PDB file of C-alpha atoms in Angstrom:
ATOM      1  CA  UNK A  19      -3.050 -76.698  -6.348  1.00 45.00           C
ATOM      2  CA  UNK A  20      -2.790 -76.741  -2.427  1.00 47.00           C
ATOM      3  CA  UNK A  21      -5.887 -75.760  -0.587  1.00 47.00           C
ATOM      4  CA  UNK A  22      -6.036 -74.140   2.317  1.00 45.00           C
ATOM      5  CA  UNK A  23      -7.773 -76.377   4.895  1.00 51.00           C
ATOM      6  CA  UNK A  24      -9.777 -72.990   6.369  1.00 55.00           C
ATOM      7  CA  UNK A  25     -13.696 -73.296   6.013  1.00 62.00           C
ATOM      8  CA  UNK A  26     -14.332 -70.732   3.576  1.00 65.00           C
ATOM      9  CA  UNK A  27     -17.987 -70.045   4.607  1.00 58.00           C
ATOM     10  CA  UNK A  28     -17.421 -69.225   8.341  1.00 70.00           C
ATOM     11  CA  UNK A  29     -14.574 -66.986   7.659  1.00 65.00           C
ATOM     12  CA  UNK A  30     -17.106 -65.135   5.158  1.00 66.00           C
ATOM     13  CA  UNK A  31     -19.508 -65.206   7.763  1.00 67.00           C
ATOM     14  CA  UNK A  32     -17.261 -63.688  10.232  1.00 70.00           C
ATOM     15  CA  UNK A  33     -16.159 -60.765   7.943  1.00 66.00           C
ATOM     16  CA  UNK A  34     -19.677 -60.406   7.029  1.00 69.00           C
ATOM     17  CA  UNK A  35     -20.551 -59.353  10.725  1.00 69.00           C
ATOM     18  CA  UNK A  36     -17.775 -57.678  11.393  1.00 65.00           C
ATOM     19  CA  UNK A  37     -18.335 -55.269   8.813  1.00 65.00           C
ATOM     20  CA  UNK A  38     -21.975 -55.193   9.702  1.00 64.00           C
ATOM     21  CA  UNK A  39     -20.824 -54.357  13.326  1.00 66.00           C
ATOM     22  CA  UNK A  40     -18.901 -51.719  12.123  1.00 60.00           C
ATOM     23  CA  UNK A  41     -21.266 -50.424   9.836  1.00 62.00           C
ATOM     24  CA  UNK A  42     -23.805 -50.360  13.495  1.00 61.00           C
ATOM     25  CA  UNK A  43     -21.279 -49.007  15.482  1.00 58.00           C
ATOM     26  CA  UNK A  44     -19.714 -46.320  13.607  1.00 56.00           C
ATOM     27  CA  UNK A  45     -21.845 -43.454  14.456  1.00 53.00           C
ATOM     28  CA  UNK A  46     -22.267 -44.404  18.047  1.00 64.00           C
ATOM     29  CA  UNK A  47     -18.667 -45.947  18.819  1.00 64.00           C
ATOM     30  CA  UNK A  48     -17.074 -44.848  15.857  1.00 72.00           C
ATOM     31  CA  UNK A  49     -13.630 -46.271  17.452  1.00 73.00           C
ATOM     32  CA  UNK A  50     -14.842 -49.474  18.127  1.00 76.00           C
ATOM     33  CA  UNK A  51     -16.033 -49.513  14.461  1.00 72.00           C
ATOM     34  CA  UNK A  52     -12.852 -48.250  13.324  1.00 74.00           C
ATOM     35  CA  UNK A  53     -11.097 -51.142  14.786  1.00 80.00           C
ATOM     36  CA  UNK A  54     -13.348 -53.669  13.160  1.00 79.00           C
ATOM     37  CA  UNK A  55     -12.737 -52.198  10.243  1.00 79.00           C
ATOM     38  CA  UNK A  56      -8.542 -52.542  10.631  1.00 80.00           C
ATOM     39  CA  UNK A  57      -9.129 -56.411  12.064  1.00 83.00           C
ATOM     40  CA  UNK A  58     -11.088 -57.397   8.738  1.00 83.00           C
ATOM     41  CA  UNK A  59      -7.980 -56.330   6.794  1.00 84.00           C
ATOM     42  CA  UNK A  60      -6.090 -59.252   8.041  1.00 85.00           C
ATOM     43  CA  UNK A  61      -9.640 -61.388   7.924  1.00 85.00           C
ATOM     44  CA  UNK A  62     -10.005 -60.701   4.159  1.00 87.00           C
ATOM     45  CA  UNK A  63      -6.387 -61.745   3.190  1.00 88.00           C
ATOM     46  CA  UNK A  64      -7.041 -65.358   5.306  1.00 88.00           C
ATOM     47  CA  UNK A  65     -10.339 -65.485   3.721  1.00 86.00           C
ATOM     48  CA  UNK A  66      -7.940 -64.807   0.194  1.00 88.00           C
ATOM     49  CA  UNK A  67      -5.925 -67.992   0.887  1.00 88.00           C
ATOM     50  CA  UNK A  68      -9.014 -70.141   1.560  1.00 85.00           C
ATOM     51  CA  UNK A  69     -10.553 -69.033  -1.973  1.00 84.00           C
ATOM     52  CA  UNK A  70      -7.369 -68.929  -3.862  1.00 85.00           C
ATOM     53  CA  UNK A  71      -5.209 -71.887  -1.774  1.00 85.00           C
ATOM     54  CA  UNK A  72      -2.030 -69.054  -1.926  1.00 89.00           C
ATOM     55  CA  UNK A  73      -0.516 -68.755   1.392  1.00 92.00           C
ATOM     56  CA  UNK A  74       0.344 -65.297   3.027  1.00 92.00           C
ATOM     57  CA  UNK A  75       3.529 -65.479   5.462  1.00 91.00           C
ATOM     58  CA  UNK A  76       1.940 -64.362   8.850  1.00 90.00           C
ATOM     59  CA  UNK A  77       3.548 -61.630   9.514  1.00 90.00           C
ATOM     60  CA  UNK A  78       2.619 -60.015   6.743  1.00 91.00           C
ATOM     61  CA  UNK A  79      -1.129 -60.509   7.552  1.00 90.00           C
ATOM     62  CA  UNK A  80      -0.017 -58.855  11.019  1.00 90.00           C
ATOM     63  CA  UNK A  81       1.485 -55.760   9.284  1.00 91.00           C
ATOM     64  CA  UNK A  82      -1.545 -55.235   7.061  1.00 90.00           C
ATOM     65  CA  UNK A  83      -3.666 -55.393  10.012  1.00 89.00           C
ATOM     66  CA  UNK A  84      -1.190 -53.073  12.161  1.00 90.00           C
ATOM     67  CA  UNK A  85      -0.794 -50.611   8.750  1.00 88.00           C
ATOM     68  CA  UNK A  86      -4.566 -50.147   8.930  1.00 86.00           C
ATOM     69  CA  UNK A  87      -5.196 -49.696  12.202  1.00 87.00           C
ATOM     70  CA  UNK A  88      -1.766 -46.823  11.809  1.00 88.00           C
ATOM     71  CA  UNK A  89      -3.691 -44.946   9.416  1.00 84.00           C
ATOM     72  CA  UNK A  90      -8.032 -45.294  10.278  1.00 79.00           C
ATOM     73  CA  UNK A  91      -7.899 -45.770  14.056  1.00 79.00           C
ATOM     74  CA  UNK A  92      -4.983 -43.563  15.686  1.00 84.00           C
ATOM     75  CA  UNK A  93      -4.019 -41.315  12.703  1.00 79.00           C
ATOM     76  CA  UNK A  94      -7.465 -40.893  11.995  1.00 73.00           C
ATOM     77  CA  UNK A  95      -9.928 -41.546  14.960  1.00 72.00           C
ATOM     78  CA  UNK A  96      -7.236 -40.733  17.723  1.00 78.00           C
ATOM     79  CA  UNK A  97      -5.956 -37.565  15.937  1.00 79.00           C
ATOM     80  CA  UNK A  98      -1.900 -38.754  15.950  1.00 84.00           C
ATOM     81  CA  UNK A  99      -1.630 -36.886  12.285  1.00 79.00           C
ATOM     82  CA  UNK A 100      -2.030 -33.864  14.163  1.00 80.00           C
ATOM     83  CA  UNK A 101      -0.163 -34.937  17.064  1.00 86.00           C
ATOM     84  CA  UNK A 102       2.874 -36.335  15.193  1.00 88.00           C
ATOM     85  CA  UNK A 103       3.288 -34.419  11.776  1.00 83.00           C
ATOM     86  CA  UNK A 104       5.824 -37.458  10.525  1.00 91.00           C
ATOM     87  CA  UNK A 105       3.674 -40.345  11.453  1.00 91.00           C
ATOM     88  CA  UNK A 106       2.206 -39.450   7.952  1.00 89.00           C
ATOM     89  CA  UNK A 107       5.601 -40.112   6.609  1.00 93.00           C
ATOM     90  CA  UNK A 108       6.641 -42.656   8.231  1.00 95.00           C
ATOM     91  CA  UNK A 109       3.203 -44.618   7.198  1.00 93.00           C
ATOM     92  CA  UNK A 110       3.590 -43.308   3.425  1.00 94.00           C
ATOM     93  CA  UNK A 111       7.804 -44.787   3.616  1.00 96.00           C
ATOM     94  CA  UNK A 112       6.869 -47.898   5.399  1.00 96.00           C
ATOM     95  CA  UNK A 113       4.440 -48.643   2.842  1.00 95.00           C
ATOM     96  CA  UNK A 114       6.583 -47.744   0.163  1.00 97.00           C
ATOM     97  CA  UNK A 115       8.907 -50.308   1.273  1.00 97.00           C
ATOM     98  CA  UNK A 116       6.656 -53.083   1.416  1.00 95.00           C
ATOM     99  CA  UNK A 117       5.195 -52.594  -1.960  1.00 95.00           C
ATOM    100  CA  UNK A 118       8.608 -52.808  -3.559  1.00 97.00           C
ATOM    101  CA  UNK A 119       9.013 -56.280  -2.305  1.00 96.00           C
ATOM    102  CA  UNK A 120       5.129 -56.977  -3.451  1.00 95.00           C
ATOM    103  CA  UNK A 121       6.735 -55.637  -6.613  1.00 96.00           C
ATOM    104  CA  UNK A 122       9.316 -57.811  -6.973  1.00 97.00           C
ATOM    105  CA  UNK A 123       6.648 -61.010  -6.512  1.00 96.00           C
ATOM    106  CA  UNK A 124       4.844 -60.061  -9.413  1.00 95.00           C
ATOM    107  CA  UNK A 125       7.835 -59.467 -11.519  1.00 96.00           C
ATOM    108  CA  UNK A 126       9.277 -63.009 -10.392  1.00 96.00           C
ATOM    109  CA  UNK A 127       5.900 -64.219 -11.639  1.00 94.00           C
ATOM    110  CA  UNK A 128       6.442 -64.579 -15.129  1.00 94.00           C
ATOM    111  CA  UNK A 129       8.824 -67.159 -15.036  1.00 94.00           C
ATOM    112  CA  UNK A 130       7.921 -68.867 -11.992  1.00 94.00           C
ATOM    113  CA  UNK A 131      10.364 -67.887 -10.263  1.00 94.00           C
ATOM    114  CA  UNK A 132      13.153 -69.453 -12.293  1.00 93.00           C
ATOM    115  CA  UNK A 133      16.384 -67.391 -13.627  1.00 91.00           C
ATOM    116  CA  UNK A 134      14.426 -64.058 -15.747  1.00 91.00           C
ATOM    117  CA  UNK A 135      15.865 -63.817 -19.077  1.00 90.00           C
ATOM    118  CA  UNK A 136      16.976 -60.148 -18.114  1.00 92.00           C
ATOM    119  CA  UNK A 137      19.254 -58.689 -15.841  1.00 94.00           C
ATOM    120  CA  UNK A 138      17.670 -58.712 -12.581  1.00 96.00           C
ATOM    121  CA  UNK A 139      17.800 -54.962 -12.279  1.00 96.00           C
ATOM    122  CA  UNK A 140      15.466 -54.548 -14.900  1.00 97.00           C
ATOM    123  CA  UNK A 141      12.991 -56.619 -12.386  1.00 97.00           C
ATOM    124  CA  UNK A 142      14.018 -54.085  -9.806  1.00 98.00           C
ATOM    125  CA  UNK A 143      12.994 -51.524 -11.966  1.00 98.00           C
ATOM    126  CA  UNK A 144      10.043 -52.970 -11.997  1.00 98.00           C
ATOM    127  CA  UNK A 145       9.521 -53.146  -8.317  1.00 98.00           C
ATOM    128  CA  UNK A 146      10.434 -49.790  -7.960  1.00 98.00           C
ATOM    129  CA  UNK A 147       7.873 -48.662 -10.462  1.00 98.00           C
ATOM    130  CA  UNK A 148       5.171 -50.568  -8.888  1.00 96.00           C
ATOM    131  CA  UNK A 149       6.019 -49.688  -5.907  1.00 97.00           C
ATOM    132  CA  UNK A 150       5.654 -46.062  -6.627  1.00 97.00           C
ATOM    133  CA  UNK A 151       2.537 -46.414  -9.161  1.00 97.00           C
ATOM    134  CA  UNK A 152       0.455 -47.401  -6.228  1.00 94.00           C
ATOM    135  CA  UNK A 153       2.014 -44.166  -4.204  1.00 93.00           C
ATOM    136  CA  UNK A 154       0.533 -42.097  -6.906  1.00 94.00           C
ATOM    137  CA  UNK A 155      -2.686 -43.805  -7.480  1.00 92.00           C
ATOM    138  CA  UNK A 156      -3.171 -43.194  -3.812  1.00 87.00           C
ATOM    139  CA  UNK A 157      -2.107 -39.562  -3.663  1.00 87.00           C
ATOM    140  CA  UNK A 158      -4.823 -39.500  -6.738  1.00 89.00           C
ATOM    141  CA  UNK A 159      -7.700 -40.793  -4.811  1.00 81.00           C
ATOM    142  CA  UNK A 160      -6.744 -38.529  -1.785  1.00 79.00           C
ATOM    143  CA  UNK A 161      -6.977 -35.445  -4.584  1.00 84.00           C
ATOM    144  CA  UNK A 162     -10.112 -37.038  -5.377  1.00 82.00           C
ATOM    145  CA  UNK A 163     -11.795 -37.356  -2.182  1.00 71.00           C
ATOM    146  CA  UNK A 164     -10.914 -33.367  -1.333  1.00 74.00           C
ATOM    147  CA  UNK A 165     -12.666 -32.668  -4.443  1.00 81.00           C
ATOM    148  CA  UNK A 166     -15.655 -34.128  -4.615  1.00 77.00           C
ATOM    149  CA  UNK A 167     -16.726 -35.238  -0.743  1.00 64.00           C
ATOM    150  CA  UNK A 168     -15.264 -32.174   0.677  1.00 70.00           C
ATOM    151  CA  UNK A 169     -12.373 -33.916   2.918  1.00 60.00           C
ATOM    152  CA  UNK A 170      -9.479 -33.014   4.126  1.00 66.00           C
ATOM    153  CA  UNK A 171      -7.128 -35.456   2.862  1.00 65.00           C
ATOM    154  CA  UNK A 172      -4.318 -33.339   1.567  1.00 72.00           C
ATOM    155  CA  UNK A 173      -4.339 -30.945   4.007  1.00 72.00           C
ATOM    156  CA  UNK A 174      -1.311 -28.699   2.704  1.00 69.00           C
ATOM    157  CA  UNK A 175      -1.780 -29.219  -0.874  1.00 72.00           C
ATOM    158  CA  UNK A 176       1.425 -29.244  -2.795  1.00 81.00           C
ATOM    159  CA  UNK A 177       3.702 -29.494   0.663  1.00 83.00           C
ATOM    160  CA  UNK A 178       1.637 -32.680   1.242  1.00 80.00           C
ATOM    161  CA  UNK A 179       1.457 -34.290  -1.775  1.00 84.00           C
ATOM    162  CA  UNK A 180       5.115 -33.916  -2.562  1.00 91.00           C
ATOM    163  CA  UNK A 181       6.438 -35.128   0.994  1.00 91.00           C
ATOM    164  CA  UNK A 182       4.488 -38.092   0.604  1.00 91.00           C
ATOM    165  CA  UNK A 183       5.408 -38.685  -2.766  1.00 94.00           C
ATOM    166  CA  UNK A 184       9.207 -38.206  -1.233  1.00 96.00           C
ATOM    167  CA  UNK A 185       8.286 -40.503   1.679  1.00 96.00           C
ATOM    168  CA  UNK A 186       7.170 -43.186  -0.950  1.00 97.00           C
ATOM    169  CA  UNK A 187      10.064 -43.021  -2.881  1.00 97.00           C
ATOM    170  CA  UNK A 188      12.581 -43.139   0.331  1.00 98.00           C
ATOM    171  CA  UNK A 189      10.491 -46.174   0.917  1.00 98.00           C
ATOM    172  CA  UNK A 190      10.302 -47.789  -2.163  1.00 98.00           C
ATOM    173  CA  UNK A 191      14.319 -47.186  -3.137  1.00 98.00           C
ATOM    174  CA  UNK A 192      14.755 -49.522   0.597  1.00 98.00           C
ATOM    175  CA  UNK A 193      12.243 -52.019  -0.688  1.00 98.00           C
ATOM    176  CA  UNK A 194      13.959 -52.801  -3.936  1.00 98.00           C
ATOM    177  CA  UNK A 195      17.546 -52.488  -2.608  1.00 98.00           C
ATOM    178  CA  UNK A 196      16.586 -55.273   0.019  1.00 98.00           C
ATOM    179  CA  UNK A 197      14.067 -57.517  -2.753  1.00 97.00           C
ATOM    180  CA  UNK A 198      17.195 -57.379  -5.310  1.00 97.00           C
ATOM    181  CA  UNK A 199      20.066 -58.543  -2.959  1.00 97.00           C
ATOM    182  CA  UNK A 200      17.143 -61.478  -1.208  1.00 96.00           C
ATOM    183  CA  UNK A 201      17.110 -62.344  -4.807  1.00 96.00           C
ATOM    184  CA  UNK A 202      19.992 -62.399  -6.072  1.00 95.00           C
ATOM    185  CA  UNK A 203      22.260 -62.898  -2.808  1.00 94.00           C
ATOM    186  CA  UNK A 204      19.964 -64.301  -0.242  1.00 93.00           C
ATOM    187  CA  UNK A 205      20.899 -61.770   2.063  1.00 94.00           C
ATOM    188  CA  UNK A 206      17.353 -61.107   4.089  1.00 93.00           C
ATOM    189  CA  UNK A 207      17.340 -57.045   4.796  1.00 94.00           C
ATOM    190  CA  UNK A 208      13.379 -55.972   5.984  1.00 91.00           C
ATOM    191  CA  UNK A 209      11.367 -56.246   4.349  1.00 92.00           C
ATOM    192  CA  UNK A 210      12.627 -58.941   2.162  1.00 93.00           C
ATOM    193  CA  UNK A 211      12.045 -62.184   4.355  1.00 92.00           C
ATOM    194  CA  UNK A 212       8.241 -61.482   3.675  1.00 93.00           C
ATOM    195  CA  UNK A 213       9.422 -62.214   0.151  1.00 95.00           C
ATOM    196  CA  UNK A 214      11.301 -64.792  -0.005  1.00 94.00           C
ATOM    197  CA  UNK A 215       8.507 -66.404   2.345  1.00 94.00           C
ATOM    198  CA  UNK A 216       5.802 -65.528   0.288  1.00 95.00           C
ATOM    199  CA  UNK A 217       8.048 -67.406  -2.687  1.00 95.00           C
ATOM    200  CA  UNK A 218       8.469 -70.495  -0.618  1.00 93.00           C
ATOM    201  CA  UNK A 219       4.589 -70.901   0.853  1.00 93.00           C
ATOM    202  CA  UNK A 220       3.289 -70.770  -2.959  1.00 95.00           C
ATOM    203  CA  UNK A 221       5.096 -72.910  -5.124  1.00 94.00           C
ATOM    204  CA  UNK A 222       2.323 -73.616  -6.936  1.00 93.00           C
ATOM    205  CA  UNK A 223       2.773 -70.110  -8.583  1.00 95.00           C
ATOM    206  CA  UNK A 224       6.836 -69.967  -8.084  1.00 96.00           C
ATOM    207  CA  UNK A 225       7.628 -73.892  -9.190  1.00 94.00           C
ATOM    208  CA  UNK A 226      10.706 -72.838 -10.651  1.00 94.00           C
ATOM    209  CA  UNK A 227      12.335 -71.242  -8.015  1.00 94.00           C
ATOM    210  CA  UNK A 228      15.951 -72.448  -6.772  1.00 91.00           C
ATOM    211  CA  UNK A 229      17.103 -69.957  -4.692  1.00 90.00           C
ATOM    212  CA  UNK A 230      19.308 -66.437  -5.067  1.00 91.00           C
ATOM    213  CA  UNK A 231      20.784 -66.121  -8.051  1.00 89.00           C
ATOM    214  CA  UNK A 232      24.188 -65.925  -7.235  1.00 87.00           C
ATOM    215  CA  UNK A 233      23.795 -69.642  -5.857  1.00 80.00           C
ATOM    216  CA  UNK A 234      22.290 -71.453  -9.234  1.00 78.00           C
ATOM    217  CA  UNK A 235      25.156 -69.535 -11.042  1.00 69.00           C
ATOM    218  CA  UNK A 236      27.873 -72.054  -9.357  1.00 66.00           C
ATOM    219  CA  UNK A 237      25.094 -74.987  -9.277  1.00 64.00           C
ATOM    220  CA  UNK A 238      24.083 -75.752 -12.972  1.00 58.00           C
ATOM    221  CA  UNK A 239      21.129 -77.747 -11.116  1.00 58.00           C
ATOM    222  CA  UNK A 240      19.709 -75.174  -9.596  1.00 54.00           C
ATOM    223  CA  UNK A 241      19.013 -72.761 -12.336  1.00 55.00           C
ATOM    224  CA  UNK A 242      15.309 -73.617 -12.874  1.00 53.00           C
ATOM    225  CA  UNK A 243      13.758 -74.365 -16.121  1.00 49.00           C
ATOM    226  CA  UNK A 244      11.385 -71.302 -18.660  1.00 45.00           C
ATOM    227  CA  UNK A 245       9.560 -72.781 -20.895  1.00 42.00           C
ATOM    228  CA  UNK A 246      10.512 -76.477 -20.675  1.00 39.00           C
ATOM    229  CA  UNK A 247      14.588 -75.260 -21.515  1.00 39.00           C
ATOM    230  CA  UNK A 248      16.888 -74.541 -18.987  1.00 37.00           C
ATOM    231  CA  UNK A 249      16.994 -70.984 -18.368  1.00 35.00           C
TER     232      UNK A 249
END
């Protein structure tokens, strides 16, 4: 398996202090704290590959960083939720999006990456569905937080829940729409290059993959091989 050439230890000691900062800082400069916070997002994922030896594509590190640094420090801490009633929507569709294609990844999994048994649709079903389990899991812990801490999460109850839940799916339809035609096709629609990226940094885990679809169809060579048969 590659191996990331990081040093796992200092990149655990750096996270470890930034959280420690934040943790010092949050009552006092809760801003400053918030923003540690976002930045050991991206930390944790590069301390991920270093542990694991999978490989992120860099942008997507970037947008994990920039998604939580959308949602703690200025819809949060900086009060644009208030200011901006659809930046909550806009967060909840973006994310929606990217999830599908994190969908697709793990459906892709099974076989490596080589030609699925199925019709690929039934993987974008898949994708879809993950995309909007973790919509609902999150809309759950929101639901949870009012109820027992008190908080505000779901400020107009039903309204709230349901827009995001709309949001998420507007999101999520995108996702798997551009996931299924990088797959199949190769065409690259956002945020589908983070895919097919992720699939080409980590063939350790995708071995078997040969490209779109469409492309190992016309090239016998290319279709990839389940379970030591051509698939």
């Amino acid at each position: 398996m590659h191996r990331s050439r990081r040093p796992i230890y200092p990149i655990a000691l750096a996270l470890g202090a930034m959280g420690l900062a934040a943790a010092l800082l949050a009552v006092p400069f809760p801003k400053l704290g918030l923003a540690l916070v976002c930045a050991g997002f991206g930390l944790s994922m590069i301390l991920f590959e270093a542990v694991s030896g999978l490989r992120f594509p860099r942008r997507l590190i970037v947008i994990v960083t920039g998604f939580a640094a959308a949602t703690l420090l200025l819809g949060e801490a900086l009060q644009t939720y208030e200011e901006l009633p659809w930046w909550d929507i806009a967060l909840h569709g973006s994310a929606g999006t990217v999830l599908a294609a994190v969908g697709m990844a793990l459906a892709l999994l099974p076989t490596a990456g080589a030609t699925p048994r199925t019709g690929l649709w039934i993987l974008s079903v898949l994708a879809f569905g993950f995309a909007m389990m973790v919509g609902a899991m999150w809309e759950v812990l929101e639901f949870t937080l009012d109820t027992l801490f008190g908080t505000n999460a779901q400020a107009g109850g039903n309204s709230d829940t349901m827009t995001d839940t709309l949001a998420n799916l507007a999101g999520a339809l995108w996702g798997t729409l551009a996931a299924h035609l990088a797959v199949g096709t190769g065409r690259v629609w956002p945020p589908a290059g983070m895919l097919r990226d992720f699939i080409a940094r980590n063939p350790v885990i995708y071995g078997a993959w040969r490209g779109p679809l469409d492309a190992r169809a016309s090239d016998p060579a290319r279709q990839g091989h389940v379970g030591g048969r051509e698939a």
